[in-house]
Coordinates of C-alpha atoms in Angstrom, one line a residue:
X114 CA -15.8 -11.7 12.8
X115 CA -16.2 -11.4 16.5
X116 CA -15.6 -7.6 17.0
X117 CA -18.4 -5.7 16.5
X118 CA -20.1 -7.1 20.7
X119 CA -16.4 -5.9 21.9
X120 CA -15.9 -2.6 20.2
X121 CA -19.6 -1.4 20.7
X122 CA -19.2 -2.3 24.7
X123 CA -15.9 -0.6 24.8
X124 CA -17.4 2.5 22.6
X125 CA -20.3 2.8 24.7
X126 CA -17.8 3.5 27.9
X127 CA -15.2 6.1 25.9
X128 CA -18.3 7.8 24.9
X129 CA -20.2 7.7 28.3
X130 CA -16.3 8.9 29.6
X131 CA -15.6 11.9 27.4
X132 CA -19.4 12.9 27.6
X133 CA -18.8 13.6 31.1
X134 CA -15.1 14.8 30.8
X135 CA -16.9 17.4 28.3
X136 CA -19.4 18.6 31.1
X137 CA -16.9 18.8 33.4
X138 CA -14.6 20.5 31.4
X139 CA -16.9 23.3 29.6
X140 CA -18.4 24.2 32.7
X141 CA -15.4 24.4 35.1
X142 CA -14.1 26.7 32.1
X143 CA -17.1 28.5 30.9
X144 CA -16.4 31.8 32.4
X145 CA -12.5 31.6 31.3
X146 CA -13.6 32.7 27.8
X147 CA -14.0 30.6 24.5
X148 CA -10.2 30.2 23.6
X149 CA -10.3 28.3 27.2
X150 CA -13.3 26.0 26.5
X151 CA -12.5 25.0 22.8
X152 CA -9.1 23.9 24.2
X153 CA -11.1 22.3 27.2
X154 CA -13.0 20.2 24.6
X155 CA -10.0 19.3 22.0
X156 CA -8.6 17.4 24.9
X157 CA -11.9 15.6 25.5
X158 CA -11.4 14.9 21.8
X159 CA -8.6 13.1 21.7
X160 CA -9.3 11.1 24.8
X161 CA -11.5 9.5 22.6
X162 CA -8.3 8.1 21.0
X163 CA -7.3 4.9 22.9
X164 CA -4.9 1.8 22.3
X165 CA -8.3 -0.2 23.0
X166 CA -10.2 0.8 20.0
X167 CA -6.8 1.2 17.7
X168 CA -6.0 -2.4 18.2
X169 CA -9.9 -3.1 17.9
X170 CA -9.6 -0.9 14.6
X171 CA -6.6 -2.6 13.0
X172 CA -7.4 -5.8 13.8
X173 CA -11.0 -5.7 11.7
X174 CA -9.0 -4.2 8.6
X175 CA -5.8 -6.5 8.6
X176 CA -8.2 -9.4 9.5
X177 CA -7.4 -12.9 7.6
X178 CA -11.2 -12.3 6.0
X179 CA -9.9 -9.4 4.5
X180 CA -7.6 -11.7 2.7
X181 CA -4.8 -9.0 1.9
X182 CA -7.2 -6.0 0.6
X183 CA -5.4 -6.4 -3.2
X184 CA -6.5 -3.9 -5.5
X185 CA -8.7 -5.1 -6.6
X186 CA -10.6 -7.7 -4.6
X187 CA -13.5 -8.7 -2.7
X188 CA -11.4 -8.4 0.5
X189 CA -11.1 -5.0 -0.2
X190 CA -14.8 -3.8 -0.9
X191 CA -15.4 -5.6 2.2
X192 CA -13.0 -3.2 4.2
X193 CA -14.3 -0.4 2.3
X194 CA -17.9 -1.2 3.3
X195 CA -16.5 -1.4 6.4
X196 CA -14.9 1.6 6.7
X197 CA -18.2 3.3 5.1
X198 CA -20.4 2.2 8.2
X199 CA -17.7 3.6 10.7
X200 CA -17.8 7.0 8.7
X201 CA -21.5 6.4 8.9
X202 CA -21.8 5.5 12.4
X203 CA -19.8 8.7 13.4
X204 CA -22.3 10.6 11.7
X205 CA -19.9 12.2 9.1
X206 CA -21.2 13.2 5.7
X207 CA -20.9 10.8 2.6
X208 CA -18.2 12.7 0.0
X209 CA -18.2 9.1 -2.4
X210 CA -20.2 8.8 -5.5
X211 CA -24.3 9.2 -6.1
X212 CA -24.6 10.3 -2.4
X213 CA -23.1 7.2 -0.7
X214 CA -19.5 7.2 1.2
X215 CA -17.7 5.3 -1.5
X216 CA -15.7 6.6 -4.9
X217 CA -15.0 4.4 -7.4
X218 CA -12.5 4.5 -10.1
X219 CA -11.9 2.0 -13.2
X220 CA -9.4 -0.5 -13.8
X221 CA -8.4 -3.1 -16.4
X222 CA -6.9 -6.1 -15.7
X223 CA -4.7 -8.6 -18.5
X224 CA -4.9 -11.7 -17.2
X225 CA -3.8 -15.0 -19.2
X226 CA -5.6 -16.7 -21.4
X227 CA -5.1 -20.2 -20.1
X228 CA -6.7 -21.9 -23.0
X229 CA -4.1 -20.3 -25.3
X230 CA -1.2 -19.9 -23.8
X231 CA 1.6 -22.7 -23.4
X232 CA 5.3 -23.3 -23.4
X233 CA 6.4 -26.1 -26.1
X234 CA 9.4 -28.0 -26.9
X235 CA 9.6 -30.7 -29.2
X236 CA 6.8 -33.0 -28.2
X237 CA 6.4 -31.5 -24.7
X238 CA 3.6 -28.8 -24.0
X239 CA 3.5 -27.0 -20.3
X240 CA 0.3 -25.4 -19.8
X241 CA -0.2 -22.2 -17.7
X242 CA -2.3 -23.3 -14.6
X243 CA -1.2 -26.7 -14.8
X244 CA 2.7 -26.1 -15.2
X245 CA 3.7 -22.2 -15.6
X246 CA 2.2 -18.9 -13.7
X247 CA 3.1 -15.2 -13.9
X248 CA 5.9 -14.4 -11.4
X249 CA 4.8 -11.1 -9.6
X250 CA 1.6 -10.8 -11.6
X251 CA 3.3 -9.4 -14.3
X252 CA 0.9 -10.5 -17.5
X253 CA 2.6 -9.6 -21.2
X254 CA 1.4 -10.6 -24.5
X255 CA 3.2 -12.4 -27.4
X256 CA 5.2 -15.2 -29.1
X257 CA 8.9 -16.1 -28.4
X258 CA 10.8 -19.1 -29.5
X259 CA 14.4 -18.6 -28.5
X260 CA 16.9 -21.4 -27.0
X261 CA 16.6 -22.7 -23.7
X262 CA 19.6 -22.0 -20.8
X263 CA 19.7 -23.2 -17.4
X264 CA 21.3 -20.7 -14.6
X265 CA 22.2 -21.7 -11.3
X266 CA 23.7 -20.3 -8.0
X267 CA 23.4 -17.0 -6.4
X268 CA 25.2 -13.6 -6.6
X269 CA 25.8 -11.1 -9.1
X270 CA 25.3 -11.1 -13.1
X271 CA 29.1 -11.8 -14.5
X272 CA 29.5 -10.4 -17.8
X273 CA 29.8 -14.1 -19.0
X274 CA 26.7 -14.6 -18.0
X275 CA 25.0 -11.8 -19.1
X276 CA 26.4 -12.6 -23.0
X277 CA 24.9 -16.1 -22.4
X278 CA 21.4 -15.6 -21.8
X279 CA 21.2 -12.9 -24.0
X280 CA 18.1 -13.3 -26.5
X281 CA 16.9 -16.8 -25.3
X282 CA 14.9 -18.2 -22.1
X283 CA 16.2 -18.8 -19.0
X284 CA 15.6 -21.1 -16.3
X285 CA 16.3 -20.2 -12.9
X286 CA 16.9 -23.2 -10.9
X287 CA 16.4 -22.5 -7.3
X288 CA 17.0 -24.9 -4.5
X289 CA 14.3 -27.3 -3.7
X290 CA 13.0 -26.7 -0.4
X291 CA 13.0 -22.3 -1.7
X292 CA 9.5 -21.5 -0.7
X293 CA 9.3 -17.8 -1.9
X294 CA 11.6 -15.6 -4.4
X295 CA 13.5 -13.7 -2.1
X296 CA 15.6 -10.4 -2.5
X297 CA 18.8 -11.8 -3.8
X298 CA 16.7 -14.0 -6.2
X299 CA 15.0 -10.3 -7.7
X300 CA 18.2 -9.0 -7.7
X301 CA 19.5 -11.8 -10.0
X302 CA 16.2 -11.8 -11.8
X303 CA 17.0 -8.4 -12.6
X304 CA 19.9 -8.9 -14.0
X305 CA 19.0 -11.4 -16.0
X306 CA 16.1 -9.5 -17.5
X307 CA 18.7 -6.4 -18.1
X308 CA 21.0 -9.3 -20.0
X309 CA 18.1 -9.4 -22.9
X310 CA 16.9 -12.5 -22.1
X311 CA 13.5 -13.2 -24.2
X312 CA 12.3 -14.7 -20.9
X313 CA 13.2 -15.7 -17.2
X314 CA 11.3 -18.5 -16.0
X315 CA 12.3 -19.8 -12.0
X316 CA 11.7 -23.1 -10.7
X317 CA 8.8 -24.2 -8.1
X318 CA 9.2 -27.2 -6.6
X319 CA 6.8 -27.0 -4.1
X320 CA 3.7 -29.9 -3.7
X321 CA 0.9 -29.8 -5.7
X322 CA -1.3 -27.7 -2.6
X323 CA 0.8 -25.1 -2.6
X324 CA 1.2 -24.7 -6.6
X325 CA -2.7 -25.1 -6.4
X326 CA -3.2 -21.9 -3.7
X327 CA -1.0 -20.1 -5.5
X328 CA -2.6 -20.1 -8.9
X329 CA -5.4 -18.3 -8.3
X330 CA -3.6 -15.2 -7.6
X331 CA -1.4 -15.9 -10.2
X332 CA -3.6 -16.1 -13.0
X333 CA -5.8 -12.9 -11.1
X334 CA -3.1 -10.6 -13.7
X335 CA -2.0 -7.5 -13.3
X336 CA -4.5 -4.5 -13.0
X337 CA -4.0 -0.9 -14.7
X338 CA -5.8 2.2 -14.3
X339 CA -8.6 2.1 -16.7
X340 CA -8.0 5.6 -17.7
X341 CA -4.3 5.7 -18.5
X342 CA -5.3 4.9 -22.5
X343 CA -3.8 1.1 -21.6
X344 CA -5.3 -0.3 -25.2
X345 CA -2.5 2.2 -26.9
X346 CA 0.2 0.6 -25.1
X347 CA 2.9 -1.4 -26.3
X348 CA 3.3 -4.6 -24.8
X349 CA 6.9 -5.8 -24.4
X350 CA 7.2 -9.8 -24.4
X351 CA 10.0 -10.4 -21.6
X352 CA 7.7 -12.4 -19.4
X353 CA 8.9 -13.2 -15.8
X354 CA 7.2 -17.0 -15.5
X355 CA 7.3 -19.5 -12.6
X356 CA 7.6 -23.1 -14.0
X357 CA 7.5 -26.3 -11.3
X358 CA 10.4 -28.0 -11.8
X359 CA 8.8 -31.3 -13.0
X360 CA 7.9 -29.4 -15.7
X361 CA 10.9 -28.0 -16.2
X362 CA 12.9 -31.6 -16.0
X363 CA 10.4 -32.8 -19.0
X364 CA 11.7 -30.5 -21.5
X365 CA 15.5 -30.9 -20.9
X366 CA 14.8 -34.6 -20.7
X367 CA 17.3 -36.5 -22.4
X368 CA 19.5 -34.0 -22.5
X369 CA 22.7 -34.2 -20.4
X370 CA 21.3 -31.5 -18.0
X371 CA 21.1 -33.1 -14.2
X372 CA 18.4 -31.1 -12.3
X373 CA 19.1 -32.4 -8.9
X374 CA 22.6 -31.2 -9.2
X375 CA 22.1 -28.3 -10.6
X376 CA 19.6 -27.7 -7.4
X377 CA 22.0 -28.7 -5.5
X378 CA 24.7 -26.1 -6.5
X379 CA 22.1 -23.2 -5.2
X380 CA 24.4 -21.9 -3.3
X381 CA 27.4 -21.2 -5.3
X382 CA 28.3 -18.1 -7.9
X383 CA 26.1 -18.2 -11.0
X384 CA 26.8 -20.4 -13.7
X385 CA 25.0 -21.0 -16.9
X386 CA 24.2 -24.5 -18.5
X387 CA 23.6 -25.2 -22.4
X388 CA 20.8 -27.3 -23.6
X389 CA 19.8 -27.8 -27.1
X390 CA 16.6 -27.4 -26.4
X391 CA 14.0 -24.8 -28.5
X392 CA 11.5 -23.3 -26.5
X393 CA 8.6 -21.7 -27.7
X394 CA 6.8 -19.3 -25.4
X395 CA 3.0 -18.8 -26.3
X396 CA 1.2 -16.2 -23.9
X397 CA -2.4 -15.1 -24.9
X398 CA -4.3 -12.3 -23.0
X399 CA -7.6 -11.5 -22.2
X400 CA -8.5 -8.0 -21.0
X401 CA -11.3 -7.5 -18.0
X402 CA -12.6 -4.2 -16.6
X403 CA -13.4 -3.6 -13.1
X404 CA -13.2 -0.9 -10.6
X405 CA -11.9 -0.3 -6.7
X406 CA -13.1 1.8 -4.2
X407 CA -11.8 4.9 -2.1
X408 CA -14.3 5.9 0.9
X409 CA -15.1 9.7 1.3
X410 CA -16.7 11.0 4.9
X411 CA -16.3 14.9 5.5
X412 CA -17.4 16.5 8.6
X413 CA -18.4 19.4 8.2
X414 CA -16.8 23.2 9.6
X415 CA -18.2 25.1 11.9
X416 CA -17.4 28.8 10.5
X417 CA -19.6 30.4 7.7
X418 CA -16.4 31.3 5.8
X419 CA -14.2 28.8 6.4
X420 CA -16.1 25.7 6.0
X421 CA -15.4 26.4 2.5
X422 CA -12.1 25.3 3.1
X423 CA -10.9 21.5 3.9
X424 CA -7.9 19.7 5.5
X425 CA -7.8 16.1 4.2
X426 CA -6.3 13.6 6.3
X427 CA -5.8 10.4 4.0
X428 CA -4.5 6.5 4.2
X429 CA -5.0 3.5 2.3
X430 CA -6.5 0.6 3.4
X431 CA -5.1 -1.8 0.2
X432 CA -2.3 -4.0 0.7
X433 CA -0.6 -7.0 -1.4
X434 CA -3.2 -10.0 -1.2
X435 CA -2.2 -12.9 -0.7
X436 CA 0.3 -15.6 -2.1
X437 CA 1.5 -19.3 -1.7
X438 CA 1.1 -20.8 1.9
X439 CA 4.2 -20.4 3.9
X440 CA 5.8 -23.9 5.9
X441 CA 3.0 -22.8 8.0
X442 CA 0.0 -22.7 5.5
X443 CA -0.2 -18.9 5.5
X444 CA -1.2 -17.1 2.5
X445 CA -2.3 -13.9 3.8
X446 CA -0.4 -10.7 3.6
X447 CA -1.8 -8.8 6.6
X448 CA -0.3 -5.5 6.2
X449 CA -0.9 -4.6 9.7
X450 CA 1.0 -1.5 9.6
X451 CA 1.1 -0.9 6.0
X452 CA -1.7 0.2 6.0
X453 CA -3.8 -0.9 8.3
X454 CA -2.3 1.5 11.2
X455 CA -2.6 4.5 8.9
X456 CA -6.4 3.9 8.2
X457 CA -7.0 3.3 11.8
X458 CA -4.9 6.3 12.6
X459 CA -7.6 8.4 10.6
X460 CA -10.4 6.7 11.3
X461 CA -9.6 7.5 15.3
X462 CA -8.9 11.3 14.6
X463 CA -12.8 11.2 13.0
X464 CA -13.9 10.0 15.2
X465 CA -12.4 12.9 18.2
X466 CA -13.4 15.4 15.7
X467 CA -16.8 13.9 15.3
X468 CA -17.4 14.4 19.2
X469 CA -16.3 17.8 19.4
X470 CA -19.5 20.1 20.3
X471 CA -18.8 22.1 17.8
X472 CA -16.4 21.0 14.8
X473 CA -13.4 23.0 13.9
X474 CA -13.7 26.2 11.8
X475 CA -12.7 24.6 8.4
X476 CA -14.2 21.4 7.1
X477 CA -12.3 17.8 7.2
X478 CA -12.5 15.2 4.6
X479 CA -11.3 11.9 5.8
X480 CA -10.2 9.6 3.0
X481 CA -9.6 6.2 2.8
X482 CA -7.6 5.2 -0.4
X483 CA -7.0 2.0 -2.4
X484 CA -4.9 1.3 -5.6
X485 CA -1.3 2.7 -3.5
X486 CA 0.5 -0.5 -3.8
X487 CA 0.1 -0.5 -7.6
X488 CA 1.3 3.0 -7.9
X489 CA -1.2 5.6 -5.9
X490 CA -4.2 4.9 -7.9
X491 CA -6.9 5.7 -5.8
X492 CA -5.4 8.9 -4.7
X493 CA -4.7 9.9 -8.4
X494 CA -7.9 9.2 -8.8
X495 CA -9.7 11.7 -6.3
X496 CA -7.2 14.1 -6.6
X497 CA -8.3 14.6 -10.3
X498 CA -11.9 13.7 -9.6
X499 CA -12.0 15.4 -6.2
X500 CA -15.3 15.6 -4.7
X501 CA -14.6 19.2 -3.1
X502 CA -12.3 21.7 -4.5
X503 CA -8.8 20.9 -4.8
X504 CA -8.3 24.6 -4.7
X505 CA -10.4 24.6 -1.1
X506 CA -7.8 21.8 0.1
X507 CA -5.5 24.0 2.9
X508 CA -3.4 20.5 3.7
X509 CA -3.2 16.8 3.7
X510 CA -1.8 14.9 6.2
X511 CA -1.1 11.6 5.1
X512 CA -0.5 8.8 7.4
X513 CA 1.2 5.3 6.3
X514 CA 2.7 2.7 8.1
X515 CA 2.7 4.3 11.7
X516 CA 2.4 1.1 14.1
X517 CA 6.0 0.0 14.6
X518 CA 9.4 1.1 15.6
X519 CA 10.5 3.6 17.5
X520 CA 8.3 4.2 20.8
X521 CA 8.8 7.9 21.3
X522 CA 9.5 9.1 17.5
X523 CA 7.4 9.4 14.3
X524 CA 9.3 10.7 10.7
X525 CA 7.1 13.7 9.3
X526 CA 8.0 14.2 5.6
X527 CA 7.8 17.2 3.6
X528 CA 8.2 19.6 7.2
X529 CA 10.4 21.6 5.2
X530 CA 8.3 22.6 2.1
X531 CA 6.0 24.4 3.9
X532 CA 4.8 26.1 6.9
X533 CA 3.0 23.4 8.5
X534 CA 6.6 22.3 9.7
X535 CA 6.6 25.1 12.0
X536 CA 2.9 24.6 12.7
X537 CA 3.8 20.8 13.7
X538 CA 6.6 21.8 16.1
X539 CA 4.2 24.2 17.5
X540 CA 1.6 21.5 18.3
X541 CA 4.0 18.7 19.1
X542 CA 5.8 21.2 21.9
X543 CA 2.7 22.4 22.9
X544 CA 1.4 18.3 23.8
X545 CA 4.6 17.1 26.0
X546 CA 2.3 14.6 27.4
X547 CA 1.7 12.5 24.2
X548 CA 6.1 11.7 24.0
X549 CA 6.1 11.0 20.8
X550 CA 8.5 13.8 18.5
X551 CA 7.6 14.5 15.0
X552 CA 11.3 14.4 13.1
X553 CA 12.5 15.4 9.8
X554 CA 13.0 12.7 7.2
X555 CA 16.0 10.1 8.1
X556 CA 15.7 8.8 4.5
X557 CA 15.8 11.4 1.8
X558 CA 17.7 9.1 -0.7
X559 CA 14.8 6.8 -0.7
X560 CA 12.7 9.1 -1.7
X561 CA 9.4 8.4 0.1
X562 CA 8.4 11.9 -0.1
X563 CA 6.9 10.8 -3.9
X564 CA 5.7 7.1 -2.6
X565 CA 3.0 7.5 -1.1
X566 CA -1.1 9.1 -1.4
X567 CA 0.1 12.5 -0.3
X568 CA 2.4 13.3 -3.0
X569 CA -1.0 13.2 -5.7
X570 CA -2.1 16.5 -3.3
X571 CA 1.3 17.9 -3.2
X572 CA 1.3 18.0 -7.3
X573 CA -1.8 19.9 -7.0
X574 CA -0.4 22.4 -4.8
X575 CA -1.6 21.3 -1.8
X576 CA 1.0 21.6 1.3
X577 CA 1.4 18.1 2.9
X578 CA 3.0 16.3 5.7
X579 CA 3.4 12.4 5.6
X580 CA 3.5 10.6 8.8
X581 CA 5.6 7.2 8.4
X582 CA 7.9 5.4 10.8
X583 CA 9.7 3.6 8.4
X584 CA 9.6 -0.4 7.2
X585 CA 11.1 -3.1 9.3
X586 CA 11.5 -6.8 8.4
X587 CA 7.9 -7.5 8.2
X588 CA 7.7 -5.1 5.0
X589 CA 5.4 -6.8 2.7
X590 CA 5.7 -10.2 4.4
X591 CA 3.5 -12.4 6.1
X592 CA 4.3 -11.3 9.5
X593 CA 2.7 -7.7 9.1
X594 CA -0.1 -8.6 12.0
X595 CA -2.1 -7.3 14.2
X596 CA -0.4 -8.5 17.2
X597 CA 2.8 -6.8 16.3
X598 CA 1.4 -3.3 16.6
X599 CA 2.2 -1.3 19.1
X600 CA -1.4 0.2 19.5
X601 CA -0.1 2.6 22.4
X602 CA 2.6 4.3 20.6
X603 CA 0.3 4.3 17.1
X604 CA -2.6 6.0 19.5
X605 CA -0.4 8.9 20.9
X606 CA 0.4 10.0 17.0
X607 CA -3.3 9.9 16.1
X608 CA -3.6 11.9 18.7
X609 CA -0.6 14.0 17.2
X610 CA -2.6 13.9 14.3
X611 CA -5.6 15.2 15.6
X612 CA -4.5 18.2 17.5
X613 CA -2.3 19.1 14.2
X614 CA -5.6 19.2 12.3
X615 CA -7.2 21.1 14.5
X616 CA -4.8 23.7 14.8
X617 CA -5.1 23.8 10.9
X618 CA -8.7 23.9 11.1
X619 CA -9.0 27.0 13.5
X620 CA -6.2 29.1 12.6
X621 CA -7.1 32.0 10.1
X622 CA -4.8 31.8 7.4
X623 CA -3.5 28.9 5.4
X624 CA -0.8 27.0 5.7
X625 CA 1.2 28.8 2.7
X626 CA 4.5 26.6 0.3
X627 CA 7.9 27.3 0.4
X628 CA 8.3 29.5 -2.7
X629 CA 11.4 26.8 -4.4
X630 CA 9.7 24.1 -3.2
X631 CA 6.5 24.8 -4.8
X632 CA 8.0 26.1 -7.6
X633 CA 9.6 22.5 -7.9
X634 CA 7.5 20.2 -6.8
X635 CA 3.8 21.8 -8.0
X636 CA 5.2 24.5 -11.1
X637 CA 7.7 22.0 -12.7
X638 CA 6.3 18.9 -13.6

C-alpha cells in the first residue's frame, strides 16, 4: 500500500501543531486553575482528530488488499496487525493475549467435502466446485433424494406453490444475464425453504471466470464459534445450493422442460414446472478449526483510584469478504462504513487521548472486534474472556457504521437506559462547534440496540451507547468505499466521541442503569 510516506508526513505536522497549541494553551491558562488547563488540553486533543488522517485511516482498513476482512481470513489478520502497530505506535498498552495487542478466540469451520459430495440423476453427476456451490456459505450435512421441480418468475409464495415444492428440490431459474441474488430473490428463497422443500438450488449462468472467482469463497464454508459445543449440534439437511444452469439443463434433459423459456419468463408471478426427474443430493463435510483476532490497546488512567476503572470504546474491523466479480470485475466487499468508519472512529479518539499530558482519571480500553457479521463473535468472546474486569467496565461506547448520511446528525442508541444519555446531551451542548446532534433511535422496530458489539457489554451490566447513522444503499454491497465517506462529518463525531469519554473518564461517579431497563436487559435473560 502507498500510505504509510503520506500519513507519517501528515502525522508529523498534527503532532508538531497540537504540541504547540498545548504550550500555548497550558501556559496562557496555568494561573486560571487546573479545571481551566485540563479543558485547555482536551481541546488540543481532539484537534488531533482531522478529516485528513480519517480518510487516511479508513482507506488502509477498507483497502482492496484487505480483501473484505471475512471472519475469518488473511485480510483480516492483516488489518488486525495493522491496527496492532497503530495501538503500538500511540504508545498504548497491549490488553491481547501472552502480552501482545491481539486476542484470539476459536472457530470451526464445515466446509464441503468436494471429493464426496455430488448431485445425481439417472446417469448425470454434478459435482460441487465444478457444477454446484453453497449459496450464502451456508454448509449442512446429509443425503436427500426427493423429485426435482422447476420454479420460475418473481413475487410471493402462492399457496399452490408452496404445496408443490413441498418435500422435493427445487430449481430456481433466474434470468440469464442475473449477476447476484438479490432481495426479492431471498425473499422467494425464503419462502420456498418455509414450503419444506428438501432443497433450493438457483441457477448461475454466469461464464466460467466468474463461476471460477466465486468458488473459492464458496467452498471457504461457514464458520462457528469453536466454543458453542458445535459437534452436539444437529445438522438439518435443507441446503441452499447454486447450480450453473448448464448443469442444470443436463439433468432435465430430455425432458419436456425448455430452460430458455422458462428464463425467459423471470419476470412474471411464480409458477412451478413438473419434471420426472429424481434427484439425489449427496453433501459430505469436513470440519476445520481456526481462530480470529480482536486487538486490545488500553491507556492507562491517571488517578490512583480510578484507574481501576475503564470505559471501553469498541468497533469491528470484519466485514463480508468478498464474492463473484460484478459487470465490472469487482469482488470486494469494502465495507467502508460498516465498519471501517467505526474502527477509524476509535482509533482517532486513541490517539487524542494518547496526546493528552496527562490521561483521563479512569483507564480506556480501545477494542477492535472481529466475528460481528457472523453474530458478535469477537465481542462475545472478550466480554466473557475480558482482559480487565468486566465489573471495572463504567461504559462502552460502541461505534458502527458512522461515515454516511446525514451531515449534522448521528443516532445514539440505548440514551434512555442509562444516565449517560444525559451525560451525552451535556457534552454534545457543551461542543456547539462540532454541529453534529447526538438523537434518540429513529428505528426501534429494527431493533439495532441487540445488533451490534455493544449489546455483549450491555448483558453484562455495562451501561452503553451505540453510535450508528443508519444503512443506505451501499449496505453490504460493493459500493461501501472509501471515497464515499464523508471523512468531515465522521471526524466531528470522533470528536463527539472523545470528549464524551473524557467526560466519563473524569467525573467521580459512574455512569449508573435505569433500574427497568437493567432489570430487563442485564437481570432477565
Amino acid at each position: 500500500m502507498t500510505y504509510t510516506t503520506n500519513r507519517t508526513s501528515s502525522a508529523l505536522r498534527t503532532n508538531l501543531s497540537a504540541g504547540s497549541l498545548l504550550l500555548l494553551a497550558v501556559g496562557l491558562l496555568a494561573t486560571a486553575g487546573p479545571g481551566a488547563a485540563r479543558l485547555a488540553a482536551q481541546d488540543v486533543g481532539a484537534a488531533t482528530i482531522t478529516p485528513d488522517d480519517f480518510a487516511w485511516r479508513v482507506g488502509v482498513i477498507a483497502h482492496d488488499s484487505m480483501q473484505g476482512r471475512d471472519t475469518p481470513s488473511p485480510g483480516l489478520d492483516k488489518t488486525a496487525a495493522w491496527v496492532a502497530s497503530e495501538f503500538a505506535r500511540l504508545g498504548l498498552r497491549a490488553g491481547g493475549d501472552d502480552g501482545g495487542f491481539i486476542q484470539r478466540y476459536p472457530l470451526r469451520s464445515v466446509v464441503v467435502d468436494t471429493d464426496r459430495s455430488s448431485i445425481v440423476a439417472g446417469g448425470e453427476r454434478l459435482r460441487f466446485g465444478d457444477d454446484v456451490l453453497p449459496l450464502f456459505g451456508e454448509v449442512l450435512e446429509g443425503d436427500a433424494a426427493a423429485d426435482l421441480v422447476l420454479v420460475s418468475g418473481s413475487g410471493s409464495v402462492s399457496r399452490s406453490v408452496r404445496r408443490a415444492v413441498r418435500g422435493r428440490h427445487v430449481a430456481l431459474v433466474l434470468a440469464p444475464d442475473a449477476d447476484r441474488v438479490d432481495n426479492e430473490t431471498f425473499g422467494v428463497i425464503a419462502g420456498l425453504r418455509e414450503a419444506g422443500a428438501s432443497s433450493v438450488m438457483v441457477t448461475n449462468g454466469t461464464d466460467d471466470a466468474r463461476w471460477a472467482a466465486g468458488v473459492e469463497r464458496a467452498l471457504r464454508g461457514s464458520a462457528s464459534k469453536g466454543w458453542s459445543n458445535q459437534g452436539a449440534r444437529t445438522m438439518i439437511f435443507l441446503p441452499l445450493l447454486q447450480v450453473r444452469t448448464a448443469a442444470l439443463e443436463r439433468l432435465v434433459s430430455g425432458t419436456e422442460v425448455d430452460m430458455a423459456e422458462l428464463a425467459a419468463r423471470s419476470s412474471d408471478g411464480l409458477r412451478v414446472h413438473e419434471t420426472d426427474v429424481r434427484v439425489t443430493l449427496i453433501q459430505r463435510t469436513r470440519q476445520e478449526d481456526s481462530t480470529a483476532p480482536n486487538v486490545v490497546g488500553i491507556l492507562e488512567g491517571s488517578d490512583p483510584v480510578l484507574r481501576d476503572e475503564y470505559v471501553v470504546y469498541s468497533a469491528h474491523m470484519d466485514h463480508v469478504g468478498t464474492g463473484t466479480p460484478d459487470e465490472d470485475g469487482d469482488s470486494i466487499f469494502n465495507g467502508a462504513d460498516d465498519d471501517a468508519s467505526g474502527t477509524s472512529a476509535v482509533l482517532e479518539v486513541a490517539e487524542a487521548m494518547a496526546s493528552l499530558p496527562t490521561a483521563p482519571r479512569r483507564s480506556m480500553v480501545f477494542l477492535i472486534v472481529s466475528g460481528e457479521e457472523k453474530g458478535l463473535w469477537g465481542s462475545e468472546w472478550y466480554a466473557e474472556n475480558p482482559t480487565v474486569p468486566v465489573a471495572s467496565m463504567v461504559a462502552n461506547l460502541n461505534a458502527d457504521m458512522v461515515g454516511r448520511n446525514w451531515t449534522d446528525t448521528i443516532v445514539a442508541i440505548g440514551k434512555e437506559h442509562s444516565d449517560l444519555g444525559t451525560t451525552l446531551e451535556r457534552v454534545n451542548e457543551a461542543h456547539p462547534e462540532l454541529g453534529m446532534t447526538a438523537i434518540d433511535d429513529l428505528w426501534p422496530d429494527e431493533r439495532f440496540y441487540f445488533r451490534s458489539d455493544h449489546f455483549n457489554f450491555a448483558r453484562k451490566g455495562v451501561p452503553i451507547l451505540f453510535f450508528f447513522n443508519g444503512t443506505h444503499e451501499d449496505y453490504h454491497g460493493r459500493n461501501d468505499e472509501p471515497d464515499r465517506i464523508d471523512n468531515e462529518k465522521a471526524s466531528r463525531i470522533a470528536r463527539l466521541l472523545y470528549y464524551l469519554g473524557e467526560e466519563i473518564a473524569n467525573t467521580d461517579a459512574r455512569p449508573e442503569w435505569n433500574p427497568e431497563s437493567y432489570a430487563r436487559i442485564v437481570s432477565d435473560r
